[in-house]
Amino acid sequence: MITHIKTAIKSVIIDAQIYLFGNDGEHFEAIVISAEFEGKPLVKQHQLVMNALKTEFGSNQVHALALKTFTPEKWEASKDKFNLSLAK
């Protein structure tokens, strides 16, 4: 499912760098970094990602997604705050 989610997001946000966590198959946490987010408010950034996963939510393949989005510049300033060793 992790590969499927990443593919769905990348189909809409082509340059996305994605870190995805989730071990129960239904609940996930994602960090998505993209230049596409430049100049967009946080709600619009999240809408881009969530719209890419409409099918997965609609079919109950994904029940929950905790989401953090970053522009590349903001990611560089914030990435040390995250433990990405568990990301897939």
PDB file of C-alpha atoms in Angstrom:
ATOM      1  CA  MET A   1       0.000   0.000   0.000  1.00  0.00           C
ATOM      2  CA  ILE A   2       2.906   2.368   0.718  1.00  0.00           C
ATOM      3  CA  THR A   3       4.103   2.180  -2.883  1.00  0.00           C
ATOM      4  CA  HIS A   4       0.545   2.673  -4.113  1.00  0.00           C
ATOM      5  CA  ILE A   5       0.061   5.811  -2.002  1.00  0.00           C
ATOM      6  CA  LYS A   6       3.368   7.281  -3.160  1.00  0.00           C
ATOM      7  CA  THR A   7       2.473   6.587  -6.793  1.00  0.00           C
ATOM      8  CA  ALA A   8      -0.938   8.233  -6.384  1.00  0.00           C
ATOM      9  CA  ILE A   9       0.599  11.367  -4.869  1.00  0.00           C
ATOM     10  CA  LYS A  10       3.333  11.525  -7.537  1.00  0.00           C
ATOM     11  CA  SER A  11       0.691  11.256 -10.262  1.00  0.00           C
ATOM     12  CA  VAL A  12      -0.575  14.680  -9.166  1.00  0.00           C
ATOM     13  CA  ILE A  13       2.569  16.239  -7.657  1.00  0.00           C
ATOM     14  CA  ILE A  14       5.247  15.003 -10.019  1.00  0.00           C
ATOM     15  CA  ASP A  15       8.260  16.456  -8.188  1.00  0.00           C
ATOM     16  CA  ALA A  16       7.107  15.260  -4.755  1.00  0.00           C
ATOM     17  CA  GLN A  17       9.607  13.834  -2.331  1.00  0.00           C
ATOM     18  CA  ILE A  18       7.579  11.593  -0.029  1.00  0.00           C
ATOM     19  CA  TYR A  19       8.343  10.019   3.318  1.00  0.00           C
ATOM     20  CA  LEU A  20       5.576   7.644   4.325  1.00  0.00           C
ATOM     21  CA  PHE A  21       5.038   5.867   7.621  1.00  0.00           C
ATOM     22  CA  GLY A  22       2.398   3.294   8.486  1.00  0.00           C
ATOM     23  CA  ASN A  23       2.446  -0.216   9.807  1.00  0.00           C
ATOM     24  CA  ASP A  24      -1.177  -1.258  10.143  1.00  0.00           C
ATOM     25  CA  GLY A  25      -2.094  -0.943   6.468  1.00  0.00           C
ATOM     26  CA  GLU A  26      -4.853   1.643   6.990  1.00  0.00           C
ATOM     27  CA  HIS A  27      -3.394   4.545   8.990  1.00  0.00           C
ATOM     28  CA  PHE A  28      -0.489   6.476   7.562  1.00  0.00           C
ATOM     29  CA  GLU A  29       1.652   9.522   8.144  1.00  0.00           C
ATOM     30  CA  ALA A  30       3.208  11.369   5.216  1.00  0.00           C
ATOM     31  CA  ILE A  31       5.730  14.113   4.781  1.00  0.00           C
ATOM     32  CA  VAL A  32       5.503  15.571   1.280  1.00  0.00           C
ATOM     33  CA  ILE A  33       8.015  18.066  -0.071  1.00  0.00           C
ATOM     34  CA  SER A  34       7.385  19.845  -3.364  1.00  0.00           C
ATOM     35  CA  ALA A  35       8.100  23.084  -5.192  1.00  0.00           C
ATOM     36  CA  GLU A  36       4.439  22.850  -6.224  1.00  0.00           C
ATOM     37  CA  PHE A  37       3.575  24.117  -2.738  1.00  0.00           C
ATOM     38  CA  GLU A  38       5.412  27.429  -3.238  1.00  0.00           C
ATOM     39  CA  GLY A  39       3.045  30.338  -2.642  1.00  0.00           C
ATOM     40  CA  LYS A  40       0.119  28.103  -1.651  1.00  0.00           C
ATOM     41  CA  PRO A  41      -1.419  28.253   1.809  1.00  0.00           C
ATOM     42  CA  LEU A  42      -1.157  25.122   3.934  1.00  0.00           C
ATOM     43  CA  VAL A  43      -4.786  24.133   3.302  1.00  0.00           C
ATOM     44  CA  LYS A  44      -4.214  24.175  -0.486  1.00  0.00           C
ATOM     45  CA  GLN A  45      -1.040  22.109  -0.083  1.00  0.00           C
ATOM     46  CA  HIS A  46      -2.953  19.501   1.886  1.00  0.00           C
ATOM     47  CA  GLN A  47      -5.824  19.529  -0.602  1.00  0.00           C
ATOM     48  CA  LEU A  48      -3.427  18.692  -3.423  1.00  0.00           C
ATOM     49  CA  VAL A  49      -2.208  15.624  -1.563  1.00  0.00           C
ATOM     50  CA  MET A  50      -5.604  14.506  -0.294  1.00  0.00           C
ATOM     51  CA  ASN A  51      -7.233  14.905  -3.719  1.00  0.00           C
ATOM     52  CA  ALA A  52      -4.588  12.568  -5.118  1.00  0.00           C
ATOM     53  CA  LEU A  53      -5.850   9.926  -2.673  1.00  0.00           C
ATOM     54  CA  LYS A  54      -9.620  10.284  -3.197  1.00  0.00           C
ATOM     55  CA  THR A  55      -9.950   6.749  -4.555  1.00  0.00           C
ATOM     56  CA  GLU A  56      -8.016   5.227  -1.665  1.00  0.00           C
ATOM     57  CA  PHE A  57     -10.143   7.026   0.922  1.00  0.00           C
ATOM     58  CA  GLY A  58     -13.357   6.297  -0.990  1.00  0.00           C
ATOM     59  CA  SER A  59     -12.652   2.575  -1.097  1.00  0.00           C
ATOM     60  CA  ASN A  60     -11.516   2.499   2.561  1.00  0.00           C
ATOM     61  CA  GLN A  61      -8.037   1.348   1.591  1.00  0.00           C
ATOM     62  CA  VAL A  62      -6.754   4.306   3.587  1.00  0.00           C
ATOM     63  CA  HIS A  63      -8.641   5.320   6.715  1.00  0.00           C
ATOM     64  CA  ALA A  64      -6.393   8.104   7.975  1.00  0.00           C
ATOM     65  CA  LEU A  65      -3.452  10.150   6.780  1.00  0.00           C
ATOM     66  CA  ALA A  66      -1.564  12.508   9.076  1.00  0.00           C
ATOM     67  CA  LEU A  67       0.046  14.964   6.697  1.00  0.00           C
ATOM     68  CA  LYS A  68       2.873  17.462   6.793  1.00  0.00           C
ATOM     69  CA  THR A  69       3.753  19.429   3.660  1.00  0.00           C
ATOM     70  CA  PHE A  70       6.831  21.511   2.944  1.00  0.00           C
ATOM     71  CA  THR A  71       8.347  23.557   0.182  1.00  0.00           C
ATOM     72  CA  PRO A  72      11.952  22.503  -0.484  1.00  0.00           C
ATOM     73  CA  GLU A  73      13.233  25.616   1.315  1.00  0.00           C
ATOM     74  CA  LYS A  74      11.094  25.031   4.402  1.00  0.00           C
ATOM     75  CA  TRP A  75      12.056  21.352   4.416  1.00  0.00           C
ATOM     76  CA  GLU A  76      15.763  22.215   4.493  1.00  0.00           C
ATOM     77  CA  ALA A  77      15.121  24.405   7.521  1.00  0.00           C
ATOM     78  CA  SER A  78      12.973  21.772   9.306  1.00  0.00           C
ATOM     79  CA  LYS A  79      14.210  18.309   8.336  1.00  0.00           C
ATOM     80  CA  ASP A  80      16.460  17.858  11.365  1.00  0.00           C
ATOM     81  CA  LYS A  81      13.344  17.799  13.566  1.00  0.00           C
ATOM     82  CA  PHE A  82      12.152  14.529  12.012  1.00  0.00           C
ATOM     83  CA  ASN A  83      13.354  10.965  12.492  1.00  0.00           C
ATOM     84  CA  LEU A  84      13.126   9.573   8.984  1.00  0.00           C
ATOM     85  CA  SER A  85      14.828   6.255   9.718  1.00  0.00           C
ATOM     86  CA  LEU A  86      11.425   4.528   9.827  1.00  0.00           C
ATOM     87  CA  ALA A  87      10.120   6.070   6.609  1.00  0.00           C
ATOM     88  CA  LYS A  88       9.520   3.947   3.536  1.00  0.00           C
TER      89      LYS A  88
END
